[in-house]
Amino acid sequence: MNVDVILPCLDEADALPRVIGRLPQGYRAIVVDNGSTDGSADVARAHGALVVTEPRRGFGSACAAGLAAATADYVAFCDADASMDPAELPALLDRVASGRIDLALGRRVPTSRGAWAPHARFANRVLAVLMRRATGYRLRDLGPMRVMRREQLVALDLQDRRSGYPLEMVLAAHAAGLRVDESDIGYAQRIGDSKVTGTLRGTVNAVRDMSRLLRAYRSGERRPATGTVARDHDTSRSGETTGLEARPAPADTAPLERVAGTATAEARS
């Protein structure tokens, strides 16, 4: 079974050898260089990865470019900073390939002190609550490690090109009636400097992007993508939510926006 693993990359030359080296057999690394200045693309090529150059900055831009280059039946996403172990991907793939769920997420469990910045972890908890309210999915994390059938993901027609891409994937999956669930993965101290949630400014920007998506979903602006086939509702699948249940009460994004406001004030002080 072949899998394309999309690795959005911005100055991850030190971490890439470890990340690519941990990929299981049959998993191809697609490293999307999103403006690196440290030679990340050369390092990736030297370790056998397919390198895609995406000049438009943004996590979603890198993910979309990687998806466009993918050809395998299954696609996976993983950070390129060595905070997650790609060797854990087969467990997520098995849940999708067996037909139990449609989108498998990795729930991050810190394996060392300092692996997860307090402000980022708090914002993630608030976001998880809002996701549960908006979708009914019993999710506790919006982790970047995930696996899905490529054809289904392409059909979702995701549009966000910033930090909201992971959240839009979950919301679009819900709108399409897909089954989404999570399982634990290890989360370690990253190699190198963080560009997004590891920094206060990055967390603020991510929170704002996701607040915007939640508001749009609450107002009904996001519809199932053209060509997406909703899965039949099967209540016999214990512990798994299909997304075909009646939509819960609209998510109140005010808590998430307060996190952004507080963090912005701290950053300016």
Short mmCIF file of C-alpha atoms in Angstrom, two decimals:
data_model
loop_
_atom_site.label_atom_id
_atom_site.label_comp_id
_atom_site.label_asym_id
_atom_site.label_seq_id
_atom_site.Cartn_x
_atom_site.Cartn_y
_atom_site.Cartn_z
CA MET A 1 0.00 0.00 0.00
CA ASN A 2 1.56 3.31 -1.11
CA VAL A 3 1.17 6.56 0.81
CA ASP A 4 2.33 10.09 -0.02
CA VAL A 5 3.38 12.02 3.08
CA ILE A 6 3.12 15.79 2.70
CA LEU A 7 5.69 17.69 4.77
CA PRO A 8 5.18 21.49 4.72
CA CYS A 9 8.65 22.94 5.19
CA LEU A 10 10.13 26.30 6.13
CA ASP A 11 13.80 26.13 7.19
CA GLU A 12 13.80 22.55 8.51
CA ALA A 13 17.19 21.42 7.15
CA ASP A 14 18.31 20.09 10.55
CA ALA A 15 15.15 18.06 11.15
CA LEU A 16 14.46 16.66 7.68
CA PRO A 17 17.02 13.80 7.73
CA ARG A 18 15.43 12.40 10.87
CA VAL A 19 11.86 12.87 9.65
CA ILE A 20 12.42 11.34 6.21
CA GLY A 21 14.50 8.55 7.70
CA ARG A 22 11.63 7.51 9.97
CA LEU A 23 9.14 7.02 7.13
CA PRO A 24 8.01 3.38 6.81
CA GLN A 25 8.60 1.47 3.60
CA GLY A 26 6.12 2.43 0.89
CA TYR A 27 5.66 5.96 2.28
CA ARG A 28 6.96 8.68 -0.06
CA ALA A 29 8.03 12.04 1.35
CA ILE A 30 6.73 15.11 -0.50
CA VAL A 31 8.58 18.06 1.01
CA VAL A 32 6.94 21.37 0.13
CA ASP A 33 9.54 24.11 0.41
CA ASN A 34 7.66 27.24 1.44
CA GLY A 35 10.47 29.78 1.21
CA SER A 36 13.36 28.12 3.07
CA THR A 37 16.75 29.85 3.15
CA ASP A 38 18.70 27.11 4.92
CA GLY A 39 18.98 24.62 2.07
CA SER A 40 16.03 22.49 3.17
CA ALA A 41 15.16 21.57 -0.42
CA ASP A 42 18.67 20.24 -1.11
CA VAL A 43 18.64 18.24 2.11
CA ALA A 44 15.25 16.75 1.24
CA ARG A 45 16.39 15.73 -2.23
CA ALA A 46 19.55 14.20 -0.84
CA HIS A 47 17.40 11.98 1.37
CA GLY A 48 15.17 10.81 -1.46
CA ALA A 49 12.18 13.12 -1.06
CA LEU A 50 10.14 14.64 -3.87
CA VAL A 51 10.55 18.40 -3.46
CA VAL A 52 7.80 20.83 -4.44
CA THR A 53 8.43 24.57 -4.36
CA GLU A 54 5.53 26.73 -3.19
CA PRO A 55 6.46 30.45 -3.19
CA ARG A 56 3.15 31.59 -1.68
CA ARG A 57 3.71 31.66 2.06
CA GLY A 58 1.24 29.88 4.32
CA PHE A 59 0.70 26.46 5.85
CA GLY A 60 -2.38 25.90 3.72
CA SER A 61 -0.53 26.92 0.57
CA ALA A 62 2.16 24.33 1.29
CA CYS A 63 -0.40 21.61 2.05
CA ALA A 64 -2.38 22.35 -1.12
CA ALA A 65 0.77 22.24 -3.26
CA GLY A 66 1.74 18.92 -1.72
CA LEU A 67 -1.71 17.48 -2.35
CA ALA A 68 -1.56 18.60 -5.99
CA ALA A 69 1.72 16.69 -6.38
CA ALA A 70 0.48 13.53 -4.65
CA THR A 71 -0.47 10.48 -6.70
CA ALA A 72 -0.89 7.72 -4.10
CA ASP A 73 -4.29 6.40 -3.05
CA TYR A 74 -3.68 7.70 0.47
CA VAL A 75 -2.17 10.96 1.64
CA ALA A 76 -0.75 11.79 5.04
CA PHE A 77 0.35 15.05 6.61
CA CYS A 78 3.12 15.46 9.16
CA ASP A 79 5.19 18.35 10.47
CA ALA A 80 8.76 18.48 9.18
CA ASP A 81 10.27 19.57 12.50
CA ALA A 82 10.67 16.08 14.05
CA SER A 83 8.11 16.80 16.77
CA MET A 84 6.12 13.79 15.51
CA ASP A 85 7.34 10.35 14.51
CA PRO A 86 6.31 9.33 10.98
CA ALA A 87 6.68 5.71 12.11
CA GLU A 88 3.29 6.19 13.82
CA LEU A 89 1.52 6.84 10.51
CA PRO A 90 0.67 3.16 9.75
CA ALA A 91 -1.67 3.01 12.74
CA LEU A 92 -3.64 5.96 11.35
CA LEU A 93 -3.57 4.54 7.84
CA ASP A 94 -4.96 1.22 9.05
CA ARG A 95 -8.05 2.93 10.46
CA VAL A 96 -8.76 4.58 7.10
CA ALA A 97 -7.80 1.67 4.85
CA SER A 98 -9.96 -0.73 6.87
CA GLY A 99 -12.99 1.49 6.28
CA ARG A 100 -13.55 2.31 9.95
CA ILE A 101 -13.16 6.06 9.45
CA ASP A 102 -12.51 8.50 6.62
CA LEU A 103 -10.12 10.98 8.25
CA ALA A 104 -7.71 9.78 10.93
CA LEU A 105 -6.12 12.42 13.15
CA GLY A 106 -3.21 12.04 15.53
CA ARG A 107 -3.92 13.37 19.02
CA ARG A 108 -0.67 14.81 20.35
CA VAL A 109 0.54 13.54 23.72
CA PRO A 110 3.69 15.35 24.92
CA THR A 111 6.64 13.04 25.56
CA SER A 112 8.86 15.67 27.17
CA ARG A 113 8.66 18.95 29.05
CA GLY A 114 8.60 21.92 26.73
CA ALA A 115 7.28 19.96 23.78
CA TRP A 116 4.10 22.04 23.69
CA ALA A 117 4.16 25.77 24.48
CA PRO A 118 1.55 26.59 27.20
CA HIS A 119 -0.19 29.29 25.15
CA ALA A 120 -0.44 27.01 22.12
CA ARG A 121 -1.74 24.10 24.19
CA PHE A 122 -4.39 26.28 25.82
CA ALA A 123 -5.54 27.68 22.47
CA ASN A 124 -5.75 24.13 21.12
CA ARG A 125 -7.96 23.05 24.03
CA VAL A 126 -10.37 25.91 23.42
CA LEU A 127 -10.42 25.14 19.72
CA ALA A 128 -11.16 21.46 20.42
CA VAL A 129 -14.20 22.42 22.47
CA LEU A 130 -15.49 24.66 19.70
CA MET A 131 -14.89 21.93 17.11
CA ARG A 132 -16.91 19.47 19.16
CA ARG A 133 -19.77 21.96 19.42
CA ALA A 134 -19.71 22.69 15.69
CA THR A 135 -19.40 19.10 14.43
CA GLY A 136 -20.21 16.61 17.16
CA TYR A 137 -16.86 14.90 16.54
CA ARG A 138 -15.29 13.80 19.81
CA LEU A 139 -11.94 15.44 19.14
CA ARG A 140 -9.49 16.74 21.73
CA ASP A 141 -6.79 17.99 19.37
CA LEU A 142 -6.40 19.50 15.92
CA GLY A 143 -3.06 17.84 15.32
CA PRO A 144 -1.29 18.17 11.97
CA MET A 145 -0.60 14.41 11.63
CA ARG A 146 -3.49 12.92 9.67
CA VAL A 147 -4.34 10.38 6.96
CA MET A 148 -7.12 10.35 4.35
CA ARG A 149 -7.88 8.88 0.94
CA ARG A 150 -6.49 11.27 -1.64
CA GLU A 151 -9.62 11.21 -3.79
CA GLN A 152 -11.85 12.13 -0.86
CA LEU A 153 -9.54 14.92 0.28
CA VAL A 154 -9.33 16.44 -3.20
CA ALA A 155 -13.14 16.38 -3.39
CA LEU A 156 -13.37 18.51 -0.25
CA ASP A 157 -11.89 21.39 -2.28
CA LEU A 158 -10.22 23.13 0.67
CA GLN A 159 -9.63 26.85 0.15
CA ASP A 160 -7.74 28.11 3.20
CA ARG A 161 -4.10 28.89 2.46
CA ARG A 162 -3.06 30.04 5.92
CA SER A 163 -3.14 28.41 9.35
CA GLY A 164 -6.78 27.39 9.11
CA TYR A 165 -6.19 24.54 6.64
CA PRO A 166 -6.26 21.74 9.28
CA LEU A 167 -9.51 23.05 10.77
CA GLU A 168 -11.12 23.55 7.37
CA MET A 169 -10.36 19.91 6.58
CA VAL A 170 -12.33 18.77 9.64
CA LEU A 171 -15.23 21.16 9.00
CA ALA A 172 -15.43 20.19 5.33
CA ALA A 173 -15.32 16.51 6.25
CA HIS A 174 -18.26 17.09 8.59
CA ALA A 175 -20.20 18.96 5.91
CA ALA A 176 -19.60 16.02 3.56
CA GLY A 177 -20.84 13.48 6.11
CA LEU A 178 -17.46 11.81 6.63
CA ARG A 179 -16.31 9.95 9.72
CA VAL A 180 -13.50 11.60 11.68
CA ASP A 181 -11.72 10.29 14.75
CA GLU A 182 -8.37 10.57 16.54
CA SER A 183 -5.85 8.32 18.24
CA ASP A 184 -2.81 9.12 20.38
CA ILE A 185 0.63 9.89 18.96
CA GLY A 186 3.78 11.10 20.68
CA TYR A 187 4.68 14.78 20.59
CA ALA A 188 8.31 15.70 21.26
CA GLN A 189 10.42 18.84 21.41
CA ARG A 190 10.84 20.08 17.87
CA ILE A 191 14.21 20.58 16.19
CA GLY A 192 14.85 24.25 15.41
CA ASP A 193 12.66 27.31 15.85
CA SER A 194 8.89 27.16 15.55
CA LYS A 195 7.22 29.31 12.90
CA VAL A 196 3.57 28.97 13.92
CA THR A 197 2.08 27.86 17.24
CA GLY A 198 5.42 27.63 19.04
CA THR A 199 5.58 31.43 18.97
CA LEU A 200 3.07 33.81 20.51
CA ARG A 201 2.60 35.73 17.27
CA GLY A 202 2.13 32.51 15.32
CA THR A 203 -0.49 31.28 17.79
CA VAL A 204 -2.38 34.58 17.52
CA ASN A 205 -2.44 34.37 13.73
CA ALA A 206 -3.55 30.73 13.81
CA VAL A 207 -6.34 31.51 16.29
CA ARG A 208 -7.61 34.34 14.12
CA ASP A 209 -7.60 32.18 10.99
CA MET A 210 -9.52 29.42 12.76
CA SER A 211 -11.99 31.84 14.36
CA ARG A 212 -12.81 33.10 10.88
CA LEU A 213 -13.45 29.57 9.62
CA LEU A 214 -15.65 28.69 12.58
CA ARG A 215 -17.72 31.84 12.10
CA ALA A 216 -18.19 31.00 8.43
CA TYR A 217 -19.20 27.43 9.24
CA ARG A 218 -21.59 28.61 11.94
CA SER A 219 -23.30 30.93 9.46
CA GLY A 220 -23.64 28.11 6.95
CA GLU A 221 -21.26 29.56 4.36
CA ARG A 222 -19.33 26.28 3.96
CA ARG A 223 -21.19 23.63 1.98
CA PRO A 224 -20.21 20.07 1.03
CA ALA A 225 -17.73 20.14 -1.84
CA THR A 226 -18.97 19.25 -5.32
CA GLY A 227 -18.49 15.57 -6.04
CA THR A 228 -18.18 14.55 -2.40
CA VAL A 229 -20.21 11.48 -1.52
CA ALA A 230 -21.53 11.45 2.03
CA ARG A 231 -21.08 8.20 3.94
CA ASP A 232 -24.08 6.27 5.22
CA HIS A 233 -24.82 6.82 8.88
CA ASP A 234 -23.90 3.70 10.83
CA THR A 235 -24.68 3.87 14.52
CA SER A 236 -23.08 0.48 15.09
CA ARG A 237 -19.59 1.98 14.92
CA SER A 238 -18.81 2.41 18.59
CA GLY A 239 -16.88 5.54 19.47
CA GLU A 240 -16.96 6.99 15.95
CA THR A 241 -18.99 9.94 14.74
CA THR A 242 -20.06 10.11 11.11
CA GLY A 243 -20.99 13.77 10.98
CA LEU A 244 -24.42 12.96 9.55
CA GLU A 245 -26.15 13.65 12.83
CA ALA A 246 -28.10 16.87 13.25
CA ARG A 247 -25.63 19.72 13.46
CA PRO A 248 -25.08 20.81 17.09
CA ALA A 249 -25.75 24.32 18.29
CA PRO A 250 -23.55 26.91 16.53
CA ALA A 251 -20.09 27.23 17.99
CA ASP A 252 -19.40 30.41 19.93
CA THR A 253 -15.99 31.61 18.76
CA ALA A 254 -15.73 34.29 21.44
CA PRO A 255 -13.51 32.16 23.75
CA LEU A 256 -11.06 31.57 20.92
CA GLU A 257 -11.07 35.23 19.99
CA ARG A 258 -10.40 36.18 23.62
CA VAL A 259 -7.33 33.94 23.51
CA ALA A 260 -6.12 35.86 20.46
CA GLY A 261 -6.82 39.19 22.15
CA THR A 262 -4.98 38.25 25.34
CA ALA A 263 -2.00 36.90 23.45
CA THR A 264 -1.84 40.03 21.30
CA ALA A 265 -1.83 42.23 24.39
CA GLU A 266 0.96 40.15 25.93
CA ALA A 267 2.97 40.35 22.75
CA ARG A 268 2.72 44.13 22.71
CA SER A 269 3.58 44.58 26.40
#
